[in-house]
Amino acid sequence: MDNPWLTVATVVTVGVLRLMGDVIRWLAARSGERLRARTLAELVNRTEPGTVLTDRRPDGAALTIRRRPEEREERGERDGGRSE
């Protein structure tokens, strides 16, 4: 390459493309984590009071959600007060 500006433009373009790839991978991983957490929360909401669900991953990370025993009763009281 005889033109130094072409070399600079090529290096900058390659760097920007690598950075964009890293950002896309990071966003995809973050979106996946949100989806896993939302799925776990939905599962816990469909179970009996007092249930504990834990999502363990191969990398050692874990997310635990506990459903309070009185949660269903509180909802019933709130809904009963509104239906007047």
mmCIF file of N, CA, C and O in Angstrom:
data_model
loop_
_atom_site.group_PDB
_atom_site.id
_atom_site.type_symbol
_atom_site.label_atom_id
_atom_site.label_comp_id
_atom_site.label_asym_id
_atom_site.label_seq_id
_atom_site.Cartn_x
_atom_site.Cartn_y
_atom_site.Cartn_z
ATOM 1 N N MET A 1 0.839 -1.165 0.000
ATOM 2 C CA MET A 1 0.000 0.000 0.000
ATOM 3 C C MET A 1 0.894 1.241 0.000
ATOM 4 O O MET A 1 1.623 1.477 0.950
ATOM 5 N N ASP A 2 0.790 2.007 -1.017
ATOM 6 C CA ASP A 2 1.614 3.205 -1.137
ATOM 7 C C ASP A 2 0.985 4.406 -0.427
ATOM 8 O O ASP A 2 1.690 5.315 -0.014
ATOM 9 N N ASN A 3 -0.321 4.409 -0.320
ATOM 10 C CA ASN A 3 -1.016 5.549 0.270
ATOM 11 C C ASN A 3 -1.138 5.357 1.787
ATOM 12 O O ASN A 3 -1.841 4.453 2.256
ATOM 13 N N PRO A 4 -0.490 6.208 2.603
ATOM 14 C CA PRO A 4 -0.583 6.032 4.063
ATOM 15 C C PRO A 4 -1.995 6.259 4.604
ATOM 16 O O PRO A 4 -2.384 5.672 5.610
ATOM 17 N N TRP A 5 -2.775 7.106 3.945
ATOM 18 C CA TRP A 5 -4.148 7.348 4.413
ATOM 19 C C TRP A 5 -5.023 6.112 4.241
ATOM 20 O O TRP A 5 -5.916 5.857 5.042
ATOM 21 N N LEU A 6 -4.743 5.345 3.222
ATOM 22 C CA LEU A 6 -5.485 4.104 3.007
ATOM 23 C C LEU A 6 -5.169 3.114 4.125
ATOM 24 O O LEU A 6 -6.062 2.414 4.628
ATOM 25 N N THR A 7 -3.927 3.073 4.542
ATOM 26 C CA THR A 7 -3.530 2.205 5.645
ATOM 27 C C THR A 7 -4.226 2.626 6.940
ATOM 28 O O THR A 7 -4.763 1.791 7.675
ATOM 29 N N VAL A 8 -4.229 3.928 7.214
ATOM 30 C CA VAL A 8 -4.878 4.442 8.427
ATOM 31 C C VAL A 8 -6.373 4.142 8.379
ATOM 32 O O VAL A 8 -6.961 3.678 9.366
ATOM 33 N N ALA A 9 -7.004 4.372 7.253
ATOM 34 C CA ALA A 9 -8.440 4.113 7.122
ATOM 35 C C ALA A 9 -8.751 2.630 7.321
ATOM 36 O O ALA A 9 -9.754 2.271 7.966
ATOM 37 N N THR A 10 -7.895 1.769 6.810
ATOM 38 C CA THR A 10 -8.107 0.327 6.958
ATOM 39 C C THR A 10 -7.989 -0.088 8.425
ATOM 40 O O THR A 10 -8.821 -0.840 8.935
ATOM 41 N N VAL A 11 -6.967 0.406 9.105
ATOM 42 C CA VAL A 11 -6.770 0.061 10.520
ATOM 43 C C VAL A 11 -7.933 0.572 11.364
ATOM 44 O O VAL A 11 -8.450 -0.145 12.235
ATOM 45 N N VAL A 12 -8.373 1.786 11.109
ATOM 46 C CA VAL A 12 -9.486 2.355 11.870
ATOM 47 C C VAL A 12 -10.760 1.564 11.600
ATOM 48 O O VAL A 12 -11.521 1.250 12.524
ATOM 49 N N THR A 13 -11.007 1.206 10.355
ATOM 50 C CA THR A 13 -12.208 0.442 9.999
ATOM 51 C C THR A 13 -12.208 -0.918 10.682
ATOM 52 O O THR A 13 -13.230 -1.345 11.242
ATOM 53 N N VAL A 14 -11.082 -1.601 10.681
ATOM 54 C CA VAL A 14 -10.995 -2.916 11.333
ATOM 55 C C VAL A 14 -11.234 -2.765 12.837
ATOM 56 O O VAL A 14 -11.955 -3.557 13.450
ATOM 57 N N GLY A 15 -10.673 -1.736 13.443
ATOM 58 C CA GLY A 15 -10.875 -1.504 14.870
ATOM 59 C C GLY A 15 -12.326 -1.228 15.211
ATOM 60 O O GLY A 15 -12.857 -1.749 16.198
ATOM 61 N N VAL A 16 -12.975 -0.416 14.396
ATOM 62 C CA VAL A 16 -14.393 -0.100 14.635
ATOM 63 C C VAL A 16 -15.252 -1.347 14.471
ATOM 64 O O VAL A 16 -16.163 -1.595 15.270
ATOM 65 N N LEU A 17 -14.971 -2.164 13.474
ATOM 66 C CA LEU A 17 -15.749 -3.390 13.274
ATOM 67 C C LEU A 17 -15.570 -4.360 14.435
ATOM 68 O O LEU A 17 -16.532 -5.007 14.866
ATOM 69 N N ARG A 18 -14.355 -4.472 14.965
ATOM 70 C CA ARG A 18 -14.134 -5.336 16.131
ATOM 71 C C ARG A 18 -14.887 -4.816 17.344
ATOM 72 O O ARG A 18 -15.492 -5.577 18.090
ATOM 73 N N LEU A 19 -14.847 -3.513 17.554
ATOM 74 C CA LEU A 19 -15.565 -2.913 18.678
ATOM 75 C C LEU A 19 -17.070 -3.131 18.545
ATOM 76 O O LEU A 19 -17.747 -3.477 19.517
ATOM 77 N N MET A 20 -17.596 -2.975 17.352
ATOM 78 C CA MET A 20 -19.025 -3.205 17.126
ATOM 79 C C MET A 20 -19.389 -4.662 17.419
ATOM 80 O O MET A 20 -20.436 -4.939 18.000
ATOM 81 N N GLY A 21 -18.530 -5.579 17.026
ATOM 82 C CA GLY A 21 -18.772 -6.991 17.324
ATOM 83 C C GLY A 21 -18.803 -7.255 18.813
ATOM 84 O O GLY A 21 -19.659 -7.997 19.312
ATOM 85 N N ASP A 22 -17.883 -6.634 19.553
ATOM 86 C CA ASP A 22 -17.864 -6.792 21.012
ATOM 87 C C ASP A 22 -19.132 -6.234 21.640
ATOM 88 O O ASP A 22 -19.721 -6.837 22.544
ATOM 89 N N VAL A 23 -19.584 -5.083 21.176
ATOM 90 C CA VAL A 23 -20.806 -4.467 21.709
ATOM 91 C C VAL A 23 -22.012 -5.348 21.413
ATOM 92 O O VAL A 23 -22.866 -5.563 22.284
ATOM 93 N N ILE A 24 -22.094 -5.896 20.226
ATOM 94 C CA ILE A 24 -23.220 -6.766 19.862
ATOM 95 C C ILE A 24 -23.228 -8.020 20.736
ATOM 96 O O ILE A 24 -24.273 -8.443 21.236
ATOM 97 N N ARG A 25 -22.063 -8.626 20.977
ATOM 98 C CA ARG A 25 -21.992 -9.809 21.837
ATOM 99 C C ARG A 25 -22.399 -9.466 23.266
ATOM 100 O O ARG A 25 -23.115 -10.219 23.930
ATOM 101 N N TRP A 26 -21.966 -8.297 23.769
ATOM 102 C CA TRP A 26 -22.312 -7.875 25.119
ATOM 103 C C TRP A 26 -23.818 -7.666 25.252
ATOM 104 O O TRP A 26 -24.439 -8.100 26.232
ATOM 105 N N LEU A 27 -24.417 -6.995 24.269
ATOM 106 C CA LEU A 27 -25.859 -6.754 24.295
ATOM 107 C C LEU A 27 -26.642 -8.067 24.237
ATOM 108 O O LEU A 27 -27.664 -8.219 24.916
ATOM 109 N N ALA A 28 -26.180 -9.005 23.429
ATOM 110 C CA ALA A 28 -26.861 -10.295 23.328
ATOM 111 C C ALA A 28 -26.794 -11.051 24.656
ATOM 112 O O ALA A 28 -27.780 -11.643 25.098
ATOM 113 N N ALA A 29 -25.636 -11.016 25.302
ATOM 114 C CA ALA A 29 -25.492 -11.695 26.594
ATOM 115 C C ALA A 29 -26.393 -11.046 27.643
ATOM 116 O O ALA A 29 -27.041 -11.734 28.436
ATOM 117 N N ARG A 30 -26.452 -9.726 27.654
ATOM 118 C CA ARG A 30 -27.292 -9.012 28.616
ATOM 119 C C ARG A 30 -28.765 -9.327 28.395
ATOM 120 O O ARG A 30 -29.519 -9.541 29.332
ATOM 121 N N SER A 31 -29.170 -9.372 27.139
ATOM 122 C CA SER A 31 -30.555 -9.700 26.813
ATOM 123 C C SER A 31 -30.887 -11.122 27.259
ATOM 124 O O SER A 31 -31.969 -11.376 27.795
ATOM 125 N N GLY A 32 -29.952 -12.029 27.053
ATOM 126 C CA GLY A 32 -30.153 -13.409 27.492
ATOM 127 C C GLY A 32 -30.300 -13.513 28.994
ATOM 128 O O GLY A 32 -31.122 -14.284 29.500
ATOM 129 N N GLU A 33 -29.516 -12.734 29.749
ATOM 130 C CA GLU A 33 -29.622 -12.735 31.203
ATOM 131 C C GLU A 33 -30.984 -12.217 31.657
ATOM 132 O O GLU A 33 -31.585 -12.761 32.573
ATOM 133 N N ARG A 34 -31.456 -11.165 31.014
ATOM 134 C CA ARG A 34 -32.782 -10.633 31.369
ATOM 135 C C ARG A 34 -33.867 -11.670 31.104
ATOM 136 O O ARG A 34 -34.795 -11.827 31.891
ATOM 137 N N LEU A 35 -33.754 -12.369 29.981
ATOM 138 C CA LEU A 35 -34.742 -13.384 29.635
ATOM 139 C C LEU A 35 -34.735 -14.522 30.649
ATOM 140 O O LEU A 35 -35.782 -14.991 31.083
ATOM 141 N N ARG A 36 -33.540 -14.953 31.060
ATOM 142 C CA ARG A 36 -33.447 -16.022 32.057
ATOM 143 C C ARG A 36 -34.087 -15.586 33.374
ATOM 144 O O ARG A 36 -34.830 -16.345 34.002
ATOM 145 N N ALA A 37 -33.806 -14.369 33.807
ATOM 146 C CA ALA A 37 -34.362 -13.870 35.070
ATOM 147 C C ALA A 37 -35.882 -13.751 34.986
ATOM 148 O O ALA A 37 -36.599 -14.116 35.924
ATOM 149 N N ARG A 38 -36.384 -13.255 33.861
ATOM 150 C CA ARG A 38 -37.832 -13.108 33.686
ATOM 151 C C ARG A 38 -38.515 -14.478 33.686
ATOM 152 O O ARG A 38 -39.580 -14.658 34.275
ATOM 153 N N THR A 39 -37.893 -15.461 33.036
ATOM 154 C CA THR A 39 -38.458 -16.812 32.994
ATOM 155 C C THR A 39 -38.501 -17.409 34.392
ATOM 156 O O THR A 39 -39.499 -18.020 34.788
ATOM 157 N N LEU A 40 -37.429 -17.228 35.163
ATOM 158 C CA LEU A 40 -37.395 -17.740 36.526
ATOM 159 C C LEU A 40 -38.476 -17.077 37.384
ATOM 160 O O LEU A 40 -39.158 -17.738 38.168
ATOM 161 N N ALA A 41 -38.662 -15.767 37.218
ATOM 162 C CA ALA A 41 -39.696 -15.052 37.977
ATOM 163 C C ALA A 41 -41.087 -15.563 37.603
ATOM 164 O O ALA A 41 -41.952 -15.734 38.478
ATOM 165 N N GLU A 42 -41.333 -15.839 36.336
ATOM 166 C CA GLU A 42 -42.631 -16.380 35.918
ATOM 167 C C GLU A 42 -42.861 -17.755 36.519
ATOM 168 O O GLU A 42 -43.967 -18.071 36.962
ATOM 169 N N LEU A 43 -41.823 -18.576 36.528
ATOM 170 C CA LEU A 43 -41.957 -19.916 37.108
ATOM 171 C C LEU A 43 -42.293 -19.841 38.591
ATOM 172 O O LEU A 43 -43.135 -20.583 39.085
ATOM 173 N N VAL A 44 -41.635 -18.945 39.315
ATOM 174 C CA VAL A 44 -41.888 -18.820 40.746
ATOM 175 C C VAL A 44 -43.304 -18.314 40.998
ATOM 176 O O VAL A 44 -43.953 -18.721 41.961
ATOM 177 N N ASN A 45 -43.812 -17.453 40.139
ATOM 178 C CA ASN A 45 -45.175 -16.938 40.320
ATOM 179 C C ASN A 45 -46.228 -18.014 40.106
ATOM 180 O O ASN A 45 -47.348 -17.885 40.589
ATOM 181 N N ARG A 46 -45.891 -19.066 39.403
ATOM 182 C CA ARG A 46 -46.859 -20.148 39.143
ATOM 183 C C ARG A 46 -46.761 -21.274 40.160
ATOM 184 O O ARG A 46 -47.421 -22.295 40.012
ATOM 185 N N THR A 47 -45.923 -21.121 41.174
ATOM 186 C CA THR A 47 -45.734 -22.177 42.162
ATOM 187 C C THR A 47 -46.428 -21.813 43.470
ATOM 188 O O THR A 47 -46.983 -20.738 43.621
ATOM 189 N N GLU A 48 -46.361 -22.735 44.403
ATOM 190 C CA GLU A 48 -46.969 -22.535 45.715
ATOM 191 C C GLU A 48 -46.137 -21.552 46.540
ATOM 192 O O GLU A 48 -44.935 -21.433 46.333
ATOM 193 N N PRO A 49 -46.763 -20.874 47.492
ATOM 194 C CA PRO A 49 -46.020 -19.976 48.383
ATOM 195 C C PRO A 49 -44.914 -20.731 49.120
ATOM 196 O O PRO A 49 -45.082 -21.890 49.478
ATOM 197 N N GLY A 50 -43.791 -20.071 49.320
ATOM 198 C CA GLY A 50 -42.653 -20.682 50.006
ATOM 199 C C GLY A 50 -41.673 -21.378 49.075
ATOM 200 O O GLY A 50 -40.654 -21.885 49.516
ATOM 201 N N THR A 51 -41.944 -21.387 47.779
ATOM 202 C CA THR A 51 -41.080 -22.056 46.807
ATOM 203 C C THR A 51 -39.792 -21.266 46.601
ATOM 204 O O THR A 51 -39.787 -20.050 46.591
ATOM 205 N N VAL A 52 -38.700 -21.999 46.412
ATOM 206 C CA VAL A 52 -37.402 -21.400 46.109
ATOM 207 C C VAL A 52 -36.902 -22.015 44.813
ATOM 208 O O VAL A 52 -36.820 -23.235 44.689
ATOM 209 N N LEU A 53 -36.595 -21.165 43.832
ATOM 210 C CA LEU A 53 -36.028 -21.642 42.566
ATOM 211 C C LEU A 53 -34.641 -21.022 42.387
ATOM 212 O O LEU A 53 -34.449 -19.839 42.644
ATOM 213 N N THR A 54 -33.683 -21.844 41.938
ATOM 214 C CA THR A 54 -32.319 -21.357 41.707
ATOM 215 C C THR A 54 -31.895 -21.750 40.303
ATOM 216 O O THR A 54 -32.032 -22.899 39.902
ATOM 217 N N ASP A 55 -31.355 -20.772 39.592
ATOM 218 C CA ASP A 55 -30.814 -20.996 38.252
ATOM 219 C C ASP A 55 -29.293 -21.014 38.396
ATOM 220 O O ASP A 55 -28.676 -19.995 38.647
ATOM 221 N N ARG A 56 -28.691 -22.198 38.268
ATOM 222 C CA ARG A 56 -27.235 -22.331 38.372
ATOM 223 C C ARG A 56 -26.640 -22.499 36.980
ATOM 224 O O ARG A 56 -27.139 -23.266 36.182
ATOM 225 N N ARG A 57 -25.560 -21.780 36.730
ATOM 226 C CA ARG A 57 -24.915 -21.831 35.418
ATOM 227 C C ARG A 57 -23.553 -22.475 35.507
ATOM 228 O O ARG A 57 -22.954 -22.527 36.578
ATOM 229 N N PRO A 58 -23.043 -22.982 34.396
ATOM 230 C CA PRO A 58 -21.740 -23.660 34.403
ATOM 231 C C PRO A 58 -20.593 -22.780 34.901
ATOM 232 O O PRO A 58 -19.619 -23.285 35.448
ATOM 233 N N ASP A 59 -20.704 -21.462 34.739
ATOM 234 C CA ASP A 59 -19.623 -20.578 35.171
ATOM 235 C C ASP A 59 -19.641 -20.318 36.677
ATOM 236 O O ASP A 59 -18.805 -19.586 37.195
ATOM 237 N N GLY A 60 -20.594 -20.917 37.389
ATOM 238 C CA GLY A 60 -20.664 -20.771 38.840
ATOM 239 C C GLY A 60 -21.650 -19.721 39.309
ATOM 240 O O GLY A 60 -21.956 -19.648 40.497
ATOM 241 N N ALA A 61 -22.168 -18.899 38.425
ATOM 242 C CA ALA A 61 -23.136 -17.870 38.807
ATOM 243 C C ALA A 61 -24.477 -18.530 39.131
ATOM 244 O O ALA A 61 -24.814 -19.581 38.603
ATOM 245 N N ALA A 62 -25.219 -17.901 40.025
ATOM 246 C CA ALA A 62 -26.533 -18.433 40.404
ATOM 247 C C ALA A 62 -27.483 -17.286 40.705
ATOM 248 O O ALA A 62 -27.083 -16.247 41.218
ATOM 249 N N LEU A 63 -28.744 -17.492 40.348
ATOM 250 C CA LEU A 63 -29.801 -16.528 40.652
ATOM 251 C C LEU A 63 -30.879 -17.288 41.405
ATOM 252 O O LEU A 63 -31.391 -18.294 40.915
ATOM 253 N N THR A 64 -31.219 -16.819 42.600
ATOM 254 C CA THR A 64 -32.218 -17.486 43.431
ATOM 255 C C THR A 64 -33.392 -16.550 43.668
ATOM 256 O O THR A 64 -33.195 -15.383 43.992
ATOM 257 N N ILE A 65 -34.607 -17.082 43.492
ATOM 258 C CA ILE A 65 -35.822 -16.315 43.754
ATOM 259 C C ILE A 65 -36.670 -17.115 44.740
ATOM 260 O O ILE A 65 -36.888 -18.303 44.558
ATOM 261 N N ARG A 66 -37.137 -16.434 45.787
ATOM 262 C CA ARG A 66 -37.993 -17.068 46.792
ATOM 263 C C ARG A 66 -39.365 -16.418 46.758
ATOM 264 O O ARG A 66 -39.475 -15.216 46.695
ATOM 265 N N ARG A 67 -40.378 -17.244 46.842
ATOM 266 C CA ARG A 67 -41.743 -16.718 46.913
ATOM 267 C C ARG A 67 -42.166 -16.674 48.372
ATOM 268 O O ARG A 67 -42.131 -17.692 49.067
ATOM 269 N N ARG A 68 -42.561 -15.497 48.823
ATOM 270 C CA ARG A 68 -42.968 -15.345 50.220
ATOM 271 C C ARG A 68 -44.237 -16.143 50.480
ATOM 272 O O ARG A 68 -45.142 -16.175 49.636
ATOM 273 N N PRO A 69 -44.345 -16.758 51.639
ATOM 274 C CA PRO A 69 -45.534 -17.568 51.945
ATOM 275 C C PRO A 69 -46.826 -16.766 51.947
ATOM 276 O O PRO A 69 -47.862 -17.263 51.565
ATOM 277 N N GLU A 70 -46.793 -15.488 52.344
ATOM 278 C CA GLU A 70 -48.031 -14.708 52.447
ATOM 279 C C GLU A 70 -48.369 -13.957 51.171
ATOM 280 O O GLU A 70 -49.324 -13.205 51.143
ATOM 281 N N GLU A 71 -47.617 -14.146 50.105
ATOM 282 C CA GLU A 71 -47.805 -13.347 48.889
ATOM 283 C C GLU A 71 -49.203 -13.509 48.285
ATOM 284 O O GLU A 71 -49.833 -12.535 47.907
ATOM 285 N N ARG A 72 -49.721 -14.718 48.207
ATOM 286 C CA ARG A 72 -51.053 -14.925 47.619
ATOM 287 C C ARG A 72 -52.142 -14.297 48.465
ATOM 288 O O ARG A 72 -53.090 -13.731 47.963
ATOM 289 N N GLU A 73 -52.011 -14.388 49.780
ATOM 290 C CA GLU A 73 -53.019 -13.816 50.663
ATOM 291 C C GLU A 73 -53.071 -12.301 50.525
ATOM 292 O O GLU A 73 -54.140 -11.710 50.530
ATOM 293 N N GLU A 74 -51.906 -11.654 50.397
ATOM 294 C CA GLU A 74 -51.870 -10.199 50.233
ATOM 295 C C GLU A 74 -52.587 -9.782 48.959
ATOM 296 O O GLU A 74 -53.318 -8.817 48.940
ATOM 297 N N ARG A 75 -52.374 -10.513 47.880
ATOM 298 C CA ARG A 75 -53.037 -10.185 46.619
ATOM 299 C C ARG A 75 -54.543 -10.275 46.762
ATOM 300 O O ARG A 75 -55.274 -9.439 46.283
ATOM 301 N N GLY A 76 -55.022 -11.328 47.450
ATOM 302 C CA GLY A 76 -56.455 -11.504 47.632
ATOM 303 C C GLY A 76 -57.072 -10.362 48.426
ATOM 304 O O GLY A 76 -58.153 -9.884 48.104
ATOM 305 N N GLU A 77 -56.377 -9.901 49.450
ATOM 306 C CA GLU A 77 -56.886 -8.795 50.248
ATOM 307 C C GLU A 77 -56.944 -7.513 49.440
ATOM 308 O O GLU A 77 -57.895 -6.758 49.527
ATOM 309 N N ARG A 78 -55.908 -7.262 48.639
ATOM 310 C CA ARG A 78 -55.896 -6.044 47.824
ATOM 311 C C ARG A 78 -56.997 -6.079 46.768
ATOM 312 O O ARG A 78 -57.687 -5.121 46.559
ATOM 313 N N ASP A 79 -57.159 -7.228 46.115
ATOM 314 C CA ASP A 79 -58.194 -7.334 45.077
ATOM 315 C C ASP A 79 -59.593 -7.239 45.691
ATOM 316 O O ASP A 79 -60.488 -6.653 45.101
ATOM 317 N N GLY A 80 -59.778 -7.789 46.884
ATOM 318 C CA GLY A 80 -61.083 -7.750 47.542
ATOM 319 C C GLY A 80 -61.479 -6.321 47.909
ATOM 320 O O GLY A 80 -62.636 -5.961 47.835
ATOM 321 N N GLY A 81 -60.549 -5.495 48.264
ATOM 322 C CA GLY A 81 -60.840 -4.124 48.632
ATOM 323 C C GLY A 81 -61.206 -3.261 47.444
ATOM 324 O O GLY A 81 -61.940 -2.285 47.543
ATOM 325 N N ARG A 82 -60.728 -3.594 46.266
ATOM 326 C CA ARG A 82 -60.973 -2.801 45.067
ATOM 327 C C ARG A 82 -62.301 -3.121 44.395
ATOM 328 O O ARG A 82 -62.799 -2.360 43.616
ATOM 329 N N SER A 83 -62.864 -4.273 44.674
ATOM 330 C CA SER A 83 -64.040 -4.715 43.922
ATOM 331 C C SER A 83 -65.351 -4.167 44.464
ATOM 332 O O SER A 83 -66.410 -4.664 44.140
ATOM 333 N N GLU A 84 -65.321 -3.174 45.315
ATOM 334 C CA GLU A 84 -66.557 -2.638 45.896
ATOM 335 C C GLU A 84 -67.427 -1.960 44.894
ATOM 336 O O GLU A 84 -67.180 -1.323 44.016
#
